[in-house]
XYZ file of C-alpha atoms in Angstrom:
301
model
C 17.583 -49.487 4.638
C 19.682 -48.535 7.666
C 22.730 -50.625 8.557
C 21.884 -53.509 10.874
C 23.161 -53.006 14.424
C 23.125 -56.075 16.691
C 24.354 -55.347 20.239
C 27.000 -57.621 21.702
C 25.765 -60.622 23.638
C 25.677 -60.367 27.421
C 27.990 -62.277 29.735
C 27.831 -62.937 33.464
C 29.094 -59.908 35.345
C 27.593 -57.369 32.942
C 25.906 -54.336 34.454
C 22.364 -53.581 33.281
C 20.025 -50.702 34.080
C 16.276 -50.665 34.721
C 14.277 -47.659 33.503
C 10.570 -46.806 33.660
C 9.536 -44.940 30.494
C 5.824 -45.536 31.080
C 3.522 -46.421 33.930
C 3.897 -46.423 37.684
C 6.022 -49.302 38.986
C 5.244 -51.539 41.953
C 8.368 -51.819 44.125
C 7.674 -55.365 45.311
C 7.131 -56.702 41.802
C 10.273 -54.955 40.604
C 12.331 -56.460 43.428
C 11.211 -59.964 42.430
C 12.035 -59.330 38.772
C 15.449 -57.904 39.596
C 16.296 -61.130 41.425
C 15.550 -63.088 38.238
C 18.006 -60.889 36.332
C 20.617 -61.234 39.049
C 20.179 -64.992 38.751
C 21.759 -64.704 35.297
C 24.875 -63.216 36.870
C 23.962 -59.643 35.982
C 24.586 -56.604 38.131
C 21.294 -54.681 38.129
C 21.007 -50.924 38.696
C 17.582 -49.291 39.071
C 17.489 -45.722 37.774
C 16.287 -42.923 40.108
C 12.921 -42.114 38.527
C 11.685 -45.721 38.361
C 9.952 -45.498 41.730
C 9.726 -41.709 41.981
C 6.086 -41.234 41.012
C 4.499 -38.276 39.218
C 3.448 -35.254 41.257
C -0.040 -35.048 39.718
C -0.655 -38.112 37.538
C -0.638 -41.353 39.492
C -0.487 -43.551 36.387
C 2.981 -42.319 35.378
C 6.266 -43.573 36.827
C 7.685 -40.039 37.064
C 7.782 -36.690 35.258
C 8.269 -36.967 31.482
C 11.674 -35.280 31.418
C 12.903 -37.369 34.349
C 11.921 -40.623 32.631
C 13.592 -39.521 29.411
C 16.730 -38.422 31.241
C 16.957 -41.753 33.048
C 16.779 -43.551 29.700
C 19.501 -41.335 28.242
C 21.762 -41.593 31.287
C 21.480 -45.371 31.463
C 21.983 -45.830 27.734
C 25.037 -43.582 27.437
C 26.738 -45.005 30.531
C 29.624 -47.073 29.105
C 29.413 -49.476 32.057
C 25.807 -50.457 31.169
C 25.463 -53.338 28.696
C 21.666 -53.429 28.438
C 18.620 -51.368 29.370
C 15.517 -53.135 30.688
C 12.155 -51.422 31.013
C 10.430 -52.020 34.330
C 6.929 -52.248 32.848
C 4.635 -50.857 30.168
C 1.390 -49.119 31.042
C 0.853 -45.693 29.522
C 3.360 -42.889 29.153
C 6.117 -43.439 26.582
C 4.573 -41.203 23.937
C 4.593 -38.259 26.355
C 8.405 -38.347 26.625
C 9.403 -39.038 23.010
C 10.121 -35.381 22.285
C 12.863 -35.501 24.924
C 14.656 -38.520 23.403
C 17.430 -38.170 20.791
C 17.262 -41.520 18.995
C 20.304 -40.812 16.832
C 22.310 -40.291 20.010
C 21.104 -43.588 21.459
C 21.672 -45.716 18.370
C 25.223 -44.377 18.107
C 25.875 -46.576 21.162
C 24.202 -49.930 20.334
C 23.081 -51.943 23.345
C 20.235 -54.283 24.182
C 16.905 -52.686 24.987
C 14.121 -54.859 26.425
C 10.396 -54.213 26.787
C 6.998 -54.531 25.098
C 3.441 -53.151 25.087
C 3.681 -49.343 25.501
C 7.441 -49.685 24.935
C 6.589 -50.247 21.244
C 6.764 -46.452 20.922
C 10.504 -46.669 21.683
C 11.186 -49.823 19.663
C 9.813 -48.235 16.483
C 12.330 -45.373 16.070
C 15.211 -47.533 17.318
C 14.420 -50.325 14.827
C 13.921 -47.782 12.034
C 17.519 -46.669 12.586
C 18.787 -50.258 12.293
C 19.124 -51.216 15.968
C 17.928 -54.678 16.985
C 15.897 -54.586 20.212
C 14.013 -57.203 22.221
C 10.240 -57.384 22.524
C 9.870 -59.444 25.671
C 9.312 -59.699 29.439
C 10.179 -56.636 31.507
C 11.887 -56.311 34.875
C 8.683 -56.023 36.935
C 6.715 -58.569 34.868
C 6.840 -61.204 37.595
C 4.310 -63.577 36.000
C 6.268 -63.635 32.740
C 9.728 -63.843 34.276
C 8.367 -66.540 36.559
C 7.415 -68.676 33.549
C 10.473 -70.867 32.854
C 10.127 -71.078 29.053
C 9.606 -67.348 28.639
C 12.435 -66.491 31.017
C 14.794 -68.874 29.218
C 13.931 -67.433 25.794
C 14.810 -63.937 26.994
C 18.049 -65.139 28.569
C 19.007 -67.040 25.422
C 18.462 -64.073 23.119
C 20.642 -61.916 25.361
C 23.421 -64.396 26.169
C 23.507 -67.003 23.368
C 21.243 -65.851 20.540
C 22.512 -68.427 18.054
C 20.786 -71.097 20.191
C 17.342 -69.717 19.284
C 16.410 -71.301 15.949
C 12.609 -70.876 15.965
C 11.114 -67.725 17.437
C 7.546 -69.031 17.331
C 7.732 -72.440 19.012
C 4.107 -72.878 17.998
C 1.426 -71.116 15.995
C -1.230 -71.840 13.380
C -1.133 -71.226 9.643
C -3.604 -68.657 8.350
C -2.088 -67.948 4.913
C 0.515 -70.339 3.445
C 3.848 -69.199 2.110
C 7.297 -67.908 3.003
C 8.252 -64.320 3.795
C 11.544 -62.643 4.629
C 12.587 -59.269 5.986
C 13.387 -57.499 9.198
C 10.988 -58.200 12.042
C 9.042 -55.149 13.191
C 5.849 -54.304 15.035
C 4.621 -54.779 18.576
C 1.540 -53.423 20.279
C -1.259 -52.709 17.795
C -2.671 -49.662 19.590
C 0.751 -48.028 19.882
C 1.585 -48.708 16.239
C -1.668 -47.113 15.102
C -1.296 -44.098 17.368
C 2.190 -43.323 16.007
C 0.884 -42.565 12.517
C 1.472 -38.911 11.643
C 3.940 -38.337 14.489
C 7.659 -37.505 14.122
C 8.640 -41.057 15.149
C 6.309 -42.780 12.667
C 8.307 -45.537 10.962
C 6.286 -47.927 8.752
C 7.817 -51.408 8.450
C 9.252 -53.227 5.449
C 9.349 -56.957 6.143
C 7.676 -59.313 8.602
C 5.541 -57.811 11.377
C 4.323 -59.121 14.731
C 1.164 -57.737 16.332
C -0.202 -58.113 19.871
C -2.512 -56.241 22.249
C -4.490 -56.546 25.471
C -7.979 -55.656 26.738
C -9.302 -54.569 23.337
C -12.744 -55.472 22.030
C -13.229 -56.828 18.535
C -14.556 -53.619 17.044
C -11.628 -51.664 18.473
C -9.127 -54.104 16.958
C -11.031 -53.673 13.700
C -10.688 -49.886 13.965
C -6.957 -50.056 14.711
C -6.222 -52.476 11.852
C -8.374 -50.460 9.461
C -6.443 -47.321 10.403
C -3.145 -49.056 9.650
C -4.478 -50.435 6.379
C -5.828 -47.086 5.199
C -2.607 -45.306 6.130
C -0.497 -47.643 3.982
C 1.311 -49.111 6.994
C 1.091 -52.619 5.500
C 2.254 -51.607 2.009
C 5.749 -53.112 2.373
C 4.857 -55.884 4.818
C 5.899 -59.315 3.535
C 4.468 -61.500 6.315
C 2.399 -61.284 9.505
C 2.735 -62.975 12.907
C -0.262 -62.591 15.221
C 0.607 -62.825 18.898
C -1.706 -62.793 21.894
C -4.705 -60.469 21.913
C -5.576 -60.988 25.551
C -9.296 -60.275 25.686
C -12.649 -61.807 26.582
C -14.010 -60.920 23.137
C -14.097 -64.136 21.078
C -14.549 -62.198 17.811
C -10.991 -60.911 17.708
C -9.488 -63.834 15.774
C -12.183 -63.491 13.111
C -11.700 -59.720 12.972
C -7.967 -60.073 12.411
C -8.398 -62.691 9.702
C -11.126 -60.673 7.937
C -8.960 -57.553 7.913
C -5.562 -59.066 7.106
C -6.098 -62.214 5.017
C -6.855 -60.075 1.930
C -3.267 -58.795 2.050
C -2.326 -62.214 0.657
C 0.979 -62.366 2.546
C 2.084 -65.394 4.609
C 0.433 -65.218 8.015
C 0.376 -67.208 11.266
C -1.630 -66.749 14.445
C -1.380 -68.065 17.991
C 2.217 -67.016 18.652
C 3.044 -66.781 22.374
C 4.019 -63.128 22.131
C 2.228 -60.538 24.246
C 0.573 -60.118 27.627
C 0.017 -63.741 28.649
C 2.216 -65.454 31.251
C 4.181 -67.153 28.459
C 5.684 -64.267 26.517
C 8.400 -65.511 24.166
C 10.860 -62.725 23.469
C 11.615 -61.849 19.834
C 14.348 -59.626 18.317
C 12.708 -56.657 16.610
C 14.712 -55.226 13.718
C 16.492 -58.511 12.978
C 16.186 -60.247 9.581
C 13.881 -63.278 9.841
C 12.319 -65.942 7.620
C 8.657 -66.709 8.234
C 7.524 -70.083 6.913
C 3.801 -69.746 7.498
C 3.117 -73.235 6.149
C 5.364 -74.822 8.781
C 4.575 -72.075 11.334
C 8.237 -71.263 11.991
C 10.068 -67.957 12.319
C 13.807 -68.294 11.829
C 16.181 -65.474 12.898
C 19.369 -64.531 11.077
C 21.999 -61.862 11.598
C 23.204 -62.867 15.062
C 26.652 -63.945 13.861
C 29.371 -61.959 15.606
C 27.022 -60.316 18.092
């Protein structure tokens, strides 16, 4: 297992960069989100391609190479303490071939995002870097939710104050599990199988998704199961599966309960207004009976 790398905690006055590795970004929403970050005493710099647009494909923030270069430039800038994604959407997988993950992890710093950003979390976590699955810079509904905003701030500025990452949840399978926390968006995890950045987890995993029907969640979970993705998973945390399909909870239980590992559902992690940030790649202890998820490894960060 790769050496654990926990970036240093942020302090007021730190400079942070906003990048857009995925979908097109709304300037007004981004401006509101940036003000939330500035409210923490951060100096916020928006990278050039965030609002550039793609010449032919309206759903992308900018050209693939430009998005990748913005990520690299922001990350390797010694004056930047953290890199925030503006939003998810679709697009990260298109630019992965232009990202040198060994180069990035040689300079550990906080990286924040979720949903499509799972495709970047995976290779970073696999190399030992702890990243944050949580609200993004243009996610105005999530940053506008006080509890979610405070969780993100706490993980960045005073991580030792966060003692339970779940703050709620329901037991599905009793028991206790330990290991590094991995996972993210179900569709992105499934679509990474067989690619150069594929990095199956060993430890506790969190899963979330949005706008998927029950049968599609079934297909994605079945693909992960058949590929062996769950072979070294010790525990499962089910976040929000924001959908109108009321079969999804039953689908997830039917597919994953047979694993026999401790499992909770109903965690406020995902696309709802309350999105509680969690540190991917960090060692955690899941007590599924008590529905708690305790982080460790923040000492000295």
